[in-house]
Every structure is written in structure tokens, then in C-alpha cells.
Short mmCIF file of C-alpha atoms and ligand atoms in Angstrom, two decimals:
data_model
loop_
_atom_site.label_atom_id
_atom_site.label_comp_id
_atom_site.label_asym_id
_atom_site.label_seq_id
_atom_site.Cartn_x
_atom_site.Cartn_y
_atom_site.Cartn_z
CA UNK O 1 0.00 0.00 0.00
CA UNK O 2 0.98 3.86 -0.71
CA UNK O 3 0.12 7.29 -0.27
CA UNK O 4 0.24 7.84 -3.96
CA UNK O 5 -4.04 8.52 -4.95
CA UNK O 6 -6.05 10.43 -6.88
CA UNK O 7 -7.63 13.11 -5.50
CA UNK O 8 -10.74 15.64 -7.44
CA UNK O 9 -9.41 13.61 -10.83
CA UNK O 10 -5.31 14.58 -10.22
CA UNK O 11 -2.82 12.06 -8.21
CA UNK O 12 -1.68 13.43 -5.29
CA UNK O 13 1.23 12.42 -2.78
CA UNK O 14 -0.48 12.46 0.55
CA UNK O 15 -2.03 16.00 0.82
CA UNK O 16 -0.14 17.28 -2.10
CA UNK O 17 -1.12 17.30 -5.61
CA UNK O 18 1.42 16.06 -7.99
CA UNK O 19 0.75 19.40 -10.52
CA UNK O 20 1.72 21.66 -7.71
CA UNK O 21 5.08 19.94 -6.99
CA UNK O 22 5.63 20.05 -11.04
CA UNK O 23 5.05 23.96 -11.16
CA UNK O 24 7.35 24.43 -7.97
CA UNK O 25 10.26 22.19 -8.59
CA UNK O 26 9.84 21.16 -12.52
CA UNK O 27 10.78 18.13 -13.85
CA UNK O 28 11.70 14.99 -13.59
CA UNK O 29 11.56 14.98 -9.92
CA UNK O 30 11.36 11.66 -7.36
CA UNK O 31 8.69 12.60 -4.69
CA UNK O 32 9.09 10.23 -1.52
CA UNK O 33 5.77 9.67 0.94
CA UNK O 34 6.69 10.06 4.44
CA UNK O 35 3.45 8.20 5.22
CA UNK O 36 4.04 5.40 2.94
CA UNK O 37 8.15 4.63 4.44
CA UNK O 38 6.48 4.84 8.05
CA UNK O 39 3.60 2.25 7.44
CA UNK O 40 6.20 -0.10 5.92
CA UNK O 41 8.97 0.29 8.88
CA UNK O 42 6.08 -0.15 10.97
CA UNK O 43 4.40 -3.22 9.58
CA UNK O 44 7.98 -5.09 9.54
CA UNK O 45 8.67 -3.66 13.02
CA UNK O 46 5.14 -4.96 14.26
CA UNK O 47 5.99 -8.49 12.52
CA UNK O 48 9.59 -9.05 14.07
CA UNK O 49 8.06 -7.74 17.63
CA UNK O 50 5.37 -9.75 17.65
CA UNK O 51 8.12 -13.10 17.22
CA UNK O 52 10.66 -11.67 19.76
CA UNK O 53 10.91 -15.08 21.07
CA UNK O 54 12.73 -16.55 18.19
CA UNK O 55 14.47 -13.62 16.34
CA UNK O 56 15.18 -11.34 19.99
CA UNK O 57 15.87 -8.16 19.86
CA UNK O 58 16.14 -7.50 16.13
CA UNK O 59 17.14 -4.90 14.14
CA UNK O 60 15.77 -3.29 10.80
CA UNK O 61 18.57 -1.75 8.63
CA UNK O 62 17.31 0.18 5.76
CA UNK O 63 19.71 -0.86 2.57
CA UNK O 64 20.69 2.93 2.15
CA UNK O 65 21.88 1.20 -1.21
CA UNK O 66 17.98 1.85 -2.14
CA UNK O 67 17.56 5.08 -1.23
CA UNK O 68 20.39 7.03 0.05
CA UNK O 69 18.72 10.50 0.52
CA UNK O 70 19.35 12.26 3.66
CA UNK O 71 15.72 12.83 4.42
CA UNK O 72 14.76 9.85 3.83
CA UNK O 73 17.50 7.95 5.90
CA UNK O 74 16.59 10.65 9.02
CA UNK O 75 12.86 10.08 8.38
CA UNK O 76 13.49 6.11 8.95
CA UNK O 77 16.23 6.78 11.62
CA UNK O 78 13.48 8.70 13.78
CA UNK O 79 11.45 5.71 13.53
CA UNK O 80 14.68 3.63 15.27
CA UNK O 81 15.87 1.81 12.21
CA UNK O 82 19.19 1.12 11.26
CA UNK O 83 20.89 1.22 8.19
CA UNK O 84 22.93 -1.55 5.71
CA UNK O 85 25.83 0.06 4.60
CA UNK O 86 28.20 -0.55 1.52
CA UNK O 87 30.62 2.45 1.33
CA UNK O 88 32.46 4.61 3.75
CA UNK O 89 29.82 7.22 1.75
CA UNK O 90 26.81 5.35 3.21
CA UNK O 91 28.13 4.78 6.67
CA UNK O 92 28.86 8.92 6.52
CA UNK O 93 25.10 9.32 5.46
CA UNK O 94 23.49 7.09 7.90
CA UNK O 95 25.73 8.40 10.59
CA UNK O 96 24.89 12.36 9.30
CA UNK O 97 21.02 11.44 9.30
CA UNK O 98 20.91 10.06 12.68
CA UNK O 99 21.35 6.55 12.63
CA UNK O 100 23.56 5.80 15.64
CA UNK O 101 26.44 3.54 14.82
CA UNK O 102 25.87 0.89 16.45
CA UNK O 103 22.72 0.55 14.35
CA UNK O 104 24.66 0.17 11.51
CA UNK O 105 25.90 -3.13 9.58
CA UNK O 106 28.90 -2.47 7.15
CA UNK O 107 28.36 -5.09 3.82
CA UNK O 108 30.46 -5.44 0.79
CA UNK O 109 32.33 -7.20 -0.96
CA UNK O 110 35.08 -4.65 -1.77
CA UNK O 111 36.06 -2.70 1.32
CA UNK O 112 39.47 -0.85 1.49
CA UNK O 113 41.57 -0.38 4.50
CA UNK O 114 40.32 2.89 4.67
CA UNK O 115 36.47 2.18 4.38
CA UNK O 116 37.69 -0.73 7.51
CA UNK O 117 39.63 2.03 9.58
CA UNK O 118 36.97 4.18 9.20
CA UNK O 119 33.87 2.05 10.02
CA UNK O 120 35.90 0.82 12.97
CA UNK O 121 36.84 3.53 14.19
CA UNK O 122 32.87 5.06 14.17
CA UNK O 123 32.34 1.92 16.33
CA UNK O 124 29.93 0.38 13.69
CA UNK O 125 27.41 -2.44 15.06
CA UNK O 126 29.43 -5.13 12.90
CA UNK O 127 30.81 -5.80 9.50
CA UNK O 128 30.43 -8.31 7.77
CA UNK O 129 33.83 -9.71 6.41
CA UNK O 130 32.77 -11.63 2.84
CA UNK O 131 36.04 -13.13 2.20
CA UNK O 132 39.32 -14.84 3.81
CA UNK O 133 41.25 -12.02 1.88
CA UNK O 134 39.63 -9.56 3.81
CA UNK O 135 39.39 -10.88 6.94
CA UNK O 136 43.08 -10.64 7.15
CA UNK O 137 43.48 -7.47 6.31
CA UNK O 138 40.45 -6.14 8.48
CA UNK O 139 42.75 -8.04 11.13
CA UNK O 140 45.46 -6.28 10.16
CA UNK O 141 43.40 -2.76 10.39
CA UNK O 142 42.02 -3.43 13.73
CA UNK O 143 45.61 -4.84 15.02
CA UNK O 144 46.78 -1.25 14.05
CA UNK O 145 44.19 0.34 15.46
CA UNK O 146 43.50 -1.65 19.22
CA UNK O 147 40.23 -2.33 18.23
CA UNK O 148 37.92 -5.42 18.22
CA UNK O 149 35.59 -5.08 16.00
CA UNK O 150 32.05 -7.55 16.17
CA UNK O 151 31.78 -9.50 12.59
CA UNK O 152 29.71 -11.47 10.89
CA UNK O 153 30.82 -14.05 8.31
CA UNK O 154 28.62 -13.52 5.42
CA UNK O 155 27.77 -16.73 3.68
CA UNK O 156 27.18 -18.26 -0.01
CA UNK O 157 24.42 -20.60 0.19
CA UNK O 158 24.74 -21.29 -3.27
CA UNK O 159 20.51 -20.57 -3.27
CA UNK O 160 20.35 -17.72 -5.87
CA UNK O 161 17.21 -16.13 -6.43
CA UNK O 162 15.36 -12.61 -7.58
CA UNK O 163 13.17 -10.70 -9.92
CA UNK O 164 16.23 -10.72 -12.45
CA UNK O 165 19.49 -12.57 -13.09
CA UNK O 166 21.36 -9.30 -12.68
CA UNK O 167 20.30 -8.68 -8.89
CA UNK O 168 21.13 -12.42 -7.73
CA UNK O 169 23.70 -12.46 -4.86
CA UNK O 170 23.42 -15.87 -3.38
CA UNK O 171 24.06 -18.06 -5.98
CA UNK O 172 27.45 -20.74 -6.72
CA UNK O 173 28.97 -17.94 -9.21
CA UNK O 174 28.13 -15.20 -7.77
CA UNK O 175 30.80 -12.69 -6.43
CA UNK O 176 29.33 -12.23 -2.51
CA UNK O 177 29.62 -14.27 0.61
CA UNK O 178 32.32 -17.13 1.32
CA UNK O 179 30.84 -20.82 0.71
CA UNK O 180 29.42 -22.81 3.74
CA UNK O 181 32.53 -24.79 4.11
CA UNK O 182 34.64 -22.25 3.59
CA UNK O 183 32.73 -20.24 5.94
CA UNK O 184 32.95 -22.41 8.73
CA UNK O 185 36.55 -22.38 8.58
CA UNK O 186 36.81 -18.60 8.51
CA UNK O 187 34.78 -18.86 11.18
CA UNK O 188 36.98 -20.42 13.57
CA UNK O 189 40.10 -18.56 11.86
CA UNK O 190 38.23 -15.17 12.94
CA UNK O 191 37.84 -16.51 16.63
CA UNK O 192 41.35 -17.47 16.80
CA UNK O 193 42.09 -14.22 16.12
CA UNK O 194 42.51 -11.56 19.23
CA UNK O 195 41.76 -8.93 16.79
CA UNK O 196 38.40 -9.29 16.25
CA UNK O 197 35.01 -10.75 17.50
CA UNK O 198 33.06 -12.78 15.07
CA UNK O 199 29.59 -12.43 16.78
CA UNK O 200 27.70 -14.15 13.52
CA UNK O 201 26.67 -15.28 10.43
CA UNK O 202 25.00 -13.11 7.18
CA UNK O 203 23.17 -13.83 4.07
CA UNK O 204 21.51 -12.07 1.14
CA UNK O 205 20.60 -14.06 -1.67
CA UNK O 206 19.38 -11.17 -3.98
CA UNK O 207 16.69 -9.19 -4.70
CA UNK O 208 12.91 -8.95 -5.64
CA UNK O 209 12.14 -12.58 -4.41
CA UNK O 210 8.65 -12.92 -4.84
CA UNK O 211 8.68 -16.60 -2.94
CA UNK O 212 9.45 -17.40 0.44
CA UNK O 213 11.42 -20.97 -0.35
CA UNK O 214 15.02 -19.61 -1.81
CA UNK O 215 14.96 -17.29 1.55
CA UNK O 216 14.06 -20.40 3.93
CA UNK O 217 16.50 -22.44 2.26
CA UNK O 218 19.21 -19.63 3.04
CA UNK O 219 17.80 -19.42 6.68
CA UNK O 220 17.98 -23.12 7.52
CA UNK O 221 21.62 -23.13 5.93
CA UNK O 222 22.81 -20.46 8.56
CA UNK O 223 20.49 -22.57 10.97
CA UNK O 224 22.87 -25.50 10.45
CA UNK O 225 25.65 -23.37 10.26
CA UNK O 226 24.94 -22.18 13.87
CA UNK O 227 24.43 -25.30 15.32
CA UNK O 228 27.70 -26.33 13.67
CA UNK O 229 30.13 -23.90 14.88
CA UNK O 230 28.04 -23.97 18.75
CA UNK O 231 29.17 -27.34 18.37
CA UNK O 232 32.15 -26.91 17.86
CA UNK O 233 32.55 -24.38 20.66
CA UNK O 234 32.22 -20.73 19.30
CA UNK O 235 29.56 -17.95 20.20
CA UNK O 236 26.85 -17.72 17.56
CA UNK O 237 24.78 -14.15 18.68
CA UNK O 238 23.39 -12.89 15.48
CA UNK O 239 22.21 -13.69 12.45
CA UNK O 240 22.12 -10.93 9.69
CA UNK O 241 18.87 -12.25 7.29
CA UNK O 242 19.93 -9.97 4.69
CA UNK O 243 17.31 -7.92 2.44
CA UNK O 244 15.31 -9.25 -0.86
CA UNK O 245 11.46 -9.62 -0.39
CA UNK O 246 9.72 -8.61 -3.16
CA UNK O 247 7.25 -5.96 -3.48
CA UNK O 248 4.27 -5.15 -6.16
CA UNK O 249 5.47 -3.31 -9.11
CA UNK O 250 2.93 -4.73 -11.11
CA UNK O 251 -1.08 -5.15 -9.19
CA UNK O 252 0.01 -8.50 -8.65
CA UNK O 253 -1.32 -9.79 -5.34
CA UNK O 254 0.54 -13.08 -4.40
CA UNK O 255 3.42 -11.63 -3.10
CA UNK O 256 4.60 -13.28 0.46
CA UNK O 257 3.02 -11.07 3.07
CA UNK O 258 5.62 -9.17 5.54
CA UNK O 259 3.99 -11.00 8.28
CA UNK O 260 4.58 -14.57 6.38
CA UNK O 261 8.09 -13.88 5.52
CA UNK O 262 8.57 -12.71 9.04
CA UNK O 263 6.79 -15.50 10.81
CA UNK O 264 8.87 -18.14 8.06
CA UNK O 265 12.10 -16.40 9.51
CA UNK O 266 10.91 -17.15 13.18
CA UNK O 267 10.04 -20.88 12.37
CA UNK O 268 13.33 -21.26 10.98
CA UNK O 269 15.34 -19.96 13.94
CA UNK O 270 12.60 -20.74 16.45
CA UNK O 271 14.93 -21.84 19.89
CA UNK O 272 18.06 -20.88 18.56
CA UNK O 273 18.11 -17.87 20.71
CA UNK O 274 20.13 -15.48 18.35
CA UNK O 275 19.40 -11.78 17.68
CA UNK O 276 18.38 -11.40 13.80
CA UNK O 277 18.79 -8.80 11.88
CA UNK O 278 17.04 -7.60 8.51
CA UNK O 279 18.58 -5.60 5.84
CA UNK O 280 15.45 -4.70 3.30
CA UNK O 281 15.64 -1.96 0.85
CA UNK O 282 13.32 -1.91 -1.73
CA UNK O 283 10.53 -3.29 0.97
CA UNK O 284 10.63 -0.30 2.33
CA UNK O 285 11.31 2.29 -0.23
CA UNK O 286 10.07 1.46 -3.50
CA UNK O 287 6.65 2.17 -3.06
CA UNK O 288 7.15 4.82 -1.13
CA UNK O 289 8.62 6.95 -4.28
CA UNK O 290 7.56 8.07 -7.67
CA UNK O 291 8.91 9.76 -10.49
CA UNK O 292 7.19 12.43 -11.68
CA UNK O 293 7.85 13.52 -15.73
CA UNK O 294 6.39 15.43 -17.89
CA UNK O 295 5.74 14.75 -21.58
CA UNK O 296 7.79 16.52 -24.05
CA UNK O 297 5.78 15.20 -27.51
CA UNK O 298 3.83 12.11 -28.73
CA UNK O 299 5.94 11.35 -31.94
CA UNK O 300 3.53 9.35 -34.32
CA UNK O 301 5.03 6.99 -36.80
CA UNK O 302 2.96 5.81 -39.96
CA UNK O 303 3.01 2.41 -39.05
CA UNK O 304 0.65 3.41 -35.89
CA UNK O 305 3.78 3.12 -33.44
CA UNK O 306 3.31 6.09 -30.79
CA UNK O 307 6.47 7.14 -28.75
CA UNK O 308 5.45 9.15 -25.36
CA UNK O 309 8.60 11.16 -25.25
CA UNK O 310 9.23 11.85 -21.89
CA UNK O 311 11.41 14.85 -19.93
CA UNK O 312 12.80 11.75 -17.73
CA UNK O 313 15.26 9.05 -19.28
CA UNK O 314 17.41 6.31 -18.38
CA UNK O 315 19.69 8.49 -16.78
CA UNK O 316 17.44 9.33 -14.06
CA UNK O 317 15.20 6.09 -13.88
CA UNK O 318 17.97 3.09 -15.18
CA UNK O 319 15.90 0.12 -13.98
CA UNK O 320 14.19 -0.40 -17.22
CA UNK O 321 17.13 -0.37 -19.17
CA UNK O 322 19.21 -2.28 -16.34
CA UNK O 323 16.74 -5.31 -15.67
CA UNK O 324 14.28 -4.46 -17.82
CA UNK O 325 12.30 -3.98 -14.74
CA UNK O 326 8.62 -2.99 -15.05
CA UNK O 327 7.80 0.12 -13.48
CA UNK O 328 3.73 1.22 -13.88
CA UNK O 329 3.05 5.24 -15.94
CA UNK O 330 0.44 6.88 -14.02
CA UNK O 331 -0.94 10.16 -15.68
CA UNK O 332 -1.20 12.62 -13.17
CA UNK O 333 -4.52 13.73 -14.99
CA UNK O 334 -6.07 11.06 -17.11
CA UNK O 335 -8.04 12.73 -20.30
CA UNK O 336 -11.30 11.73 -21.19
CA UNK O 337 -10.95 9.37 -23.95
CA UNK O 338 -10.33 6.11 -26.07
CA UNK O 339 -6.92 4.68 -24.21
CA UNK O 340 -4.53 3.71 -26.64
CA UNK O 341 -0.87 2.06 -26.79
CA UNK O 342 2.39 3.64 -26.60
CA UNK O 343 6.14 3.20 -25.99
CA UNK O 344 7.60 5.14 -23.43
CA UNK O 345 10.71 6.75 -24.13
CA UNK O 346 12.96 8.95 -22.66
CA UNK O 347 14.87 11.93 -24.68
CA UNK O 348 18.75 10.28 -24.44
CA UNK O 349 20.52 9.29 -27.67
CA UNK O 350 20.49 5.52 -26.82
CA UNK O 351 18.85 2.92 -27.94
CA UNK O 352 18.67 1.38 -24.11
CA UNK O 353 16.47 4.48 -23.09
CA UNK O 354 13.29 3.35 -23.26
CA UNK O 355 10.75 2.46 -20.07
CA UNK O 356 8.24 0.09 -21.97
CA UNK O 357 6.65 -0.71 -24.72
CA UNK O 358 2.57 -1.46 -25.55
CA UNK O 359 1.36 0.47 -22.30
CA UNK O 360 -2.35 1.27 -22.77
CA UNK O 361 -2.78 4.45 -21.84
CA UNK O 362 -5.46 7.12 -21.56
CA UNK O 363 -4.76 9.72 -24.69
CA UNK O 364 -1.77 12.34 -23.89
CA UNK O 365 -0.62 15.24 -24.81
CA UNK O 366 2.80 17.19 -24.50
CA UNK O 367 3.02 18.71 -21.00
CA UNK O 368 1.06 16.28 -19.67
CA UNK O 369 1.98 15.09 -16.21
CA UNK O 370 3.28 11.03 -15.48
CA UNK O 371 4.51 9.07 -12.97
CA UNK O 372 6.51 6.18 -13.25
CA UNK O 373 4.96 4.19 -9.69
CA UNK O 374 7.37 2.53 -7.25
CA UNK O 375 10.30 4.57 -8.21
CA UNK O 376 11.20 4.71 -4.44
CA UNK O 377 14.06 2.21 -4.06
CA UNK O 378 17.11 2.25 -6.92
CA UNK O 379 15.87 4.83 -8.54
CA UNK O 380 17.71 8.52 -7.55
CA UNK O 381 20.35 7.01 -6.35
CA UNK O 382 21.54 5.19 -9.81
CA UNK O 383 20.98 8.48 -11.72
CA UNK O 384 23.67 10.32 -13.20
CA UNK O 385 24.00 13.46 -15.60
CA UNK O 386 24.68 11.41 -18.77
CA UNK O 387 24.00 13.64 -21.87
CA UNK O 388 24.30 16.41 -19.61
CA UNK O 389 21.71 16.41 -18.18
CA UNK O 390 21.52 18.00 -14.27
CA UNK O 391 20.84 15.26 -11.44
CA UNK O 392 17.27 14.63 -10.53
CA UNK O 393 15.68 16.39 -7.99
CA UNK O 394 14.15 14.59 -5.25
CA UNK O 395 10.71 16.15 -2.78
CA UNK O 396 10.22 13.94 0.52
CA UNK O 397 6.48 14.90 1.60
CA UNK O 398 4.97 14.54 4.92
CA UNK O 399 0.92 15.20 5.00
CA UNK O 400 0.44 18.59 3.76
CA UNK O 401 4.05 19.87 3.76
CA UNK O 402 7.24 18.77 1.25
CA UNK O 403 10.31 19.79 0.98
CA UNK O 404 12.91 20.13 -1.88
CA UNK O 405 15.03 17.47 -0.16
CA UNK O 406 18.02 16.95 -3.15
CA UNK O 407 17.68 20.23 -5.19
CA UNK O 408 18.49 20.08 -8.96
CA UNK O 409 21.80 21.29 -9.92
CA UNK O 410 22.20 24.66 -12.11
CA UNK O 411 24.94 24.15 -14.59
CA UNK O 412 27.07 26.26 -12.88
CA UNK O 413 27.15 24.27 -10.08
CA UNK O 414 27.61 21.28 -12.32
CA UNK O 415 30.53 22.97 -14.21
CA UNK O 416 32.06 23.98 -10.84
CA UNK O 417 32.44 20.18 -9.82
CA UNK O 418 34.99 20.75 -12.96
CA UNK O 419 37.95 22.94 -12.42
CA UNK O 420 39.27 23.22 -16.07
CA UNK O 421 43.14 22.42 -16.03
CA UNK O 422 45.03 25.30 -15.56
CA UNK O 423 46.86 25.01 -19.44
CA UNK O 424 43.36 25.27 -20.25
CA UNK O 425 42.19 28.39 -18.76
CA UNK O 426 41.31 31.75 -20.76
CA UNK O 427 44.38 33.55 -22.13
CA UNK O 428 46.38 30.41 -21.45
CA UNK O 429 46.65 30.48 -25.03
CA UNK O 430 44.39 27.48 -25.72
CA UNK O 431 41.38 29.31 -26.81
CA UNK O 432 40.52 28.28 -30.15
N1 LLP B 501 21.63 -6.41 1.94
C1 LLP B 501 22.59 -6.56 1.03
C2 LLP B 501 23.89 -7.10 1.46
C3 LLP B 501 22.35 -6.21 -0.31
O1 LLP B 501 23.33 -6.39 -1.21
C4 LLP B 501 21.10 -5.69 -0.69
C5 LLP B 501 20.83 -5.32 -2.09
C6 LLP B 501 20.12 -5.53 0.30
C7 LLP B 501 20.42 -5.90 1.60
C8 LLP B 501 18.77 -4.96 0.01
O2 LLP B 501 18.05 -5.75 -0.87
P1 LLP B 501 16.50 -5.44 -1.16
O3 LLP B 501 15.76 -5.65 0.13
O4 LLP B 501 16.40 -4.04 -1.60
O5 LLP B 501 16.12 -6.40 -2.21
N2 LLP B 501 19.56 -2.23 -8.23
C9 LLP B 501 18.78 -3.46 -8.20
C10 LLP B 501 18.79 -4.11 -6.85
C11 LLP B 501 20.17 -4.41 -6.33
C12 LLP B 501 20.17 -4.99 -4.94
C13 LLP B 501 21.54 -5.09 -4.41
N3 LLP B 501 21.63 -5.53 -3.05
C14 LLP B 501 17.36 -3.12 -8.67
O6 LLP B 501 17.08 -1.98 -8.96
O7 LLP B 501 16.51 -4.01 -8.75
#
């Protein structure tokens, strides 16, 4: 569910109609519900609450991967979630919105000595070490530094699964995680070590699952796991679930529930007495965004093919031409009239930037208002400026009230990220 609904004939966000936002910030712009990002939070709070008995005192860490803006991140840091981190960038964000460190997890499967240093140093919840190579030279780092940081080891069940082949973590080839065996022996290698504190084990098998038996497989493998290494006489605390339920893009309904994915994860670990943690992203975010575009033209070919040129493109929305992920055009102000198809395009010179094709739509017009729907989660943040374009502008809105929460660049702030070289200057003699 969203806060995304038509109001008097004209789609509003919350309290705010959509047209207003377009006249006062222009185009393309995300527009983030406040509303919607609480009611999810609070319906996967609710769920892990209610089975405290078997997942403990668990934590929620918002994949800032998703949605890295700084309003959003503060809006779900009031709530008391945590944040999934991937960068010494993200752990900067989530620490700069609020999230207190030890609310935050630090993931990846490329961290430098300097992301390490720095994460240990803000006294980060734990990291999770994906690899032998870098456990020794996280050892190294903390060794240096007289810290002992808390890790997880985050395992390769070798269950890959997700909405596309290009978001799948978990699977044999795949670059993340250290296999089980593997695992087990890093495992004992980490508690060896004086340098750190292995605390548990992670997973995330990848994204958009829309079934709960890839995930369950994955839990019951770090279920073994557990038992395992108790076994064999090391502390088992946590267990990091990872991210990856799906979430309704199109108005399909058979989607695992929160409260079924939840109550699966407490059957699974049900006695084991661990402290779980979840890492979701788009379960939280996508829904909660849109992007809102306005129509440039309707080009009209002979042949009856009807482009929708749009003022977005794949620079600012790349999941279409990424995963050829489905993402649902909502006119802001349907016209009367016979709906009809049309491809939606954006206005980049490449081939790649186009949204969908066939969508029947209501008739349009240039400077028409759309949406593309549940926009929230990888959407701003995998925008760029390609064809020079300036970076999106993103509008978080709470009831009645918004705010202009990642402002559009001018082009003289874009130029000014680019000092020219000083041969190149004017009267350097390079003019031509
Ligand atoms: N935890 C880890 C370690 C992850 O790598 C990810 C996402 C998540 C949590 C959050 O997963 P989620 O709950 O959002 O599925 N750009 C792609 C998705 C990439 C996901 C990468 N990892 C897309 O637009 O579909």
C-alpha cells in the first residue's frame, strides 16, 4: 500500500497534488511519501516484535543502497531503524542522518583499509567480512588500530534467487559471501584471532524474491551453520537475514506477506536464541517513491507506433534499461478518452532508453503530467547526468508539507564540480 491517490481527478502524494510539486520544482523529480516509508517500517517492526521469542531483539537496517537521501535515511532513523551500509559514503550518510552507529551493519564485498579504519573507528554495530582475503586485512586494520571489531561471516548458500538474473547475490557464481565450508573455517580462523570478534553469520541471496522458499532455504543453511560452529565451541549471537522480499510493481497480489516472511524467519530460527537482523531496501522504499515527468511530444510513426517522449530518461530512472524492470506510468490527470498504446521513451541518444513498450494508456498530450509508480528504491540514487543532463531532484512529503530534499543542480554548479586544467584556462593560449 501507498500514499500515492487520486484526488478531485489529479494524483496526489499524501495532501499534495502532484501538478503543484511540477510547477514548484519542474521536472523529472522523485517525490518520496513520508506516510508510505512509516507504514512499511512499521508493519515489519510490528511483525519481528510480535516473534521476539525466536528472532530477539532484532534490528531493521534500511539498505541505504535503495535510497540514500538524507531525508529519507533521518525520516526512517526517527522511527529507530538502522541502516545496511556498503561504502564509507553510506556509513557517513546514515551516521549524518541520525542513525547511531551501532545501528549500523557495514556489507560489501570490496572494502578498502580505509572504508575498515573508518567504520571501525565510528564503532559500527558489525561488519560483515565476505572473504578470507579480507578478513586478514580487516585483522590487520584493527591490530593497528586496538580495536575489536564484532563480525559477521557472510555466507554463499549457493541458493540464488530474484526478480532478475542481474540482482542475484546468493548463488554458486556469484561474487558475494564465502561458501558454507569455507565459511565455517573462517569462522573459527576469525575466533582465533585476538583482533576481532566474530559475533555471527550473514546472508543475502538477492533481490525482488517474490517466494518465500530460496529465503528459507538460506535461513535453515545459517540454521545449520549455527548449530555447527556452537558445536564446535564458538559464540553464535546474530544472524544478519539480509534484504530481498519482493514488493508489487505490477497489481500482482501473491506476493509473500511481511507477516509470512517474518513468521517463516521465526520458524526457521525458532529456539536458537540469536538476535536477527534484517537488511530490506526496496521493501521499504520502492513504493514509497515516484517519479514524476512530464511529456515533451507524442511522436507518431505511420506504421501506428506512438512514442510518449518523456522529460525523464534512463539516466534518471535506469531500472528499465538495467533489468528491464517494469515500473507502472500513471498520468497525473487522465483525459477523457479512447486509451490507446504507446512506448515510453525517454529523450537520451540511446537505444537502451526506453521504459516500456505497448502500455495502454489514456490519450496524452505534450506537458502532460506522469509518474513512473514505485520509483522509491534504486531509482535517484543510480541516476547520473549522462547527456548532460543535471541530477534529478528529489521532494520527501509529509501530509500537507514537502520539501525540496536533493535540489536540482544549475549548470554552474555542475561545471564547478569541474575545475578546467590550468593550461586550459582563458588567455592560457588554448582558446581556439
Ligand atoms: N543487503 C545486502 C547485502 C544487499 O546487497 C542488498 C541489495 C540488500 C540488503 C537490500 O536488498 P532489497 O531488500 O532491496 O532487495 N539495483 C537493483 C537491486 C540491487 C540490490 C543489491 N543488493 C534493482 O534496482 O533491482
Amino acid at each position: 500500500m501507498h500514499h500515492f491517490v487520486e484526488i478531485d481527478g489529479a494524483l496526489h502524494a499524501e495532501d499534495v497534488p502532484l501538478t503543484a510539486l511540477a510547477e514548484a520544482v519542474g521536472t523529472p523529480t522523485y517525490v518520496y511519501s513520508t506516510a508510505t516509508l512509516t507504514r512499511h517500517y512499521g508493519l515489519l517492526r510490528d511483525a519481528v516484535d510480535a516473534n521476539r521469542d525466536a528472532l530477539g531483539d532484532a534490528l531493521i537496517a534500511f539498505a541505504v543502497k535503495a535510497n540514500a537521501n538524507l531525508s529519507v535515511l533521518a525520516t526512517l532513523a526517527r522511527l529507530g531503524c538502522g541502516a545496511d551500509t556498503v561504502s564509507e559514503g553510506e556509513i557517513r550518510r546514515a551516521l549524518a542522518a541520525g542513525v547511531p552507529a551501532d545501528r549500523i551493519i557495514f556489507s560489501g564485498v570490496g572494502k578498502t583499509d580505509a572504508e575498515l579504519t573508518f567504520a571501525v573507528n565510528a564503532g559500527v554495530r558489525q561488519i560483515n567480512v565476505e572473504s578470507s582475503a579480507e578478513l586478514d586485512r580487516l585483522v590487520a586494520v584493527a591490530a593497528g588500530l586496538g580495536a575489536t571489531p564484532e563480525i559477521a561471516v557472510r555466507v554463499n548458500p549457493k541458493i540464488g534467487a530474484g526478480g532478475h538474473a542481474r540482482i542475484t547475490t546468493g548463488g554458486e557464481g556469484d561474487k558475494f559471501g564465502v561458501p558454507v565450508e569455507e565459511a565455517m573455517a573462517l569462522y573459527a580462523r576469525a575466533s582465533a584471532s585476538p583482533h576481532v570478534t566474530p559475533v555471527g553469520l550473514a546472508c543475502h541471496i538477492g533481490s525482488q524474491i517474490t517466494t518465500l522458499e530460496p529465503l528459507e532455504a538460506a535461513f535453515r543453511t545459517l540454521r545449520q551453520m549455527t548449530e555447527r560452529l556452537r558445536a564446535e565451541g564458538h559464540a553464535v549471537t546474530r544472524l544478519d537475514l539480509g534484504g530481498g522480499l519482493g514488493v508489487p510493481y505490477h497489481s500482482r497480489t501473491d506476493l509473500p506477506s511481511i507477516e509470512a516472511y517474518v513468521a517463516m524467519a521465526s520458524r526457521v530460527l525458532d529456539g536458537l536464541k540469536v538476535e536477527a537482523a534484517f537488511e530490506p531496501g526496496r521493501l521499504l522504499a520502492a513504493n514509497a517513491g515516484v517519479l514524476l515527468s512530464r511529456v515533451i511530444q507524442v511522436n507518431e510513426r505511420g506504421d501506428g507506433r506512438r512514442f510518449l517522449v518523456l522529460d525523464a530518461g534512463m539516466n534518471d530512472l535506469m531500472r528499465p534499461a538495467l533489468y528491464d524492470a517494469f515500473h507502472d506510468l500513471v498520468p497525473v490527470r487522465p483525459r477523457e478518452g479512447e486509451p490507446r498504446l504507446y512506448d515510453l521513451v525517454g529523450p537520451i541518444c540511446e537505444s537502451t532508453d526506453i521504459f516500456a513498450r505497448d502500455r495502454m494508456l489514456p490519450p496524452m498530450q505534450a506537458s502532460d503530467l506522469v509518474t513512473f509508480m514505485g520509483a522509491g528504491a534504486y531509482g535517484a540514487v543510480l541516476a547520473s547526468e549522462y547527456n548532460s543532463r543535471p541530477l534529478v531532484a528529489e521532494v520527501l512529503v509529509d501530509g500537507d508539507r514537502w520539501a525540496v530534499v536533493r535540489a536540482r543542480p544549475t549548470y554552474d554548479e555542475m561545471w564547478a564540480r569541474e575545475p578546467r586544467a590550468d593550461w586550459l584556462h582563458p588567455g592560457s593560449g588554448a582558446e581556439i
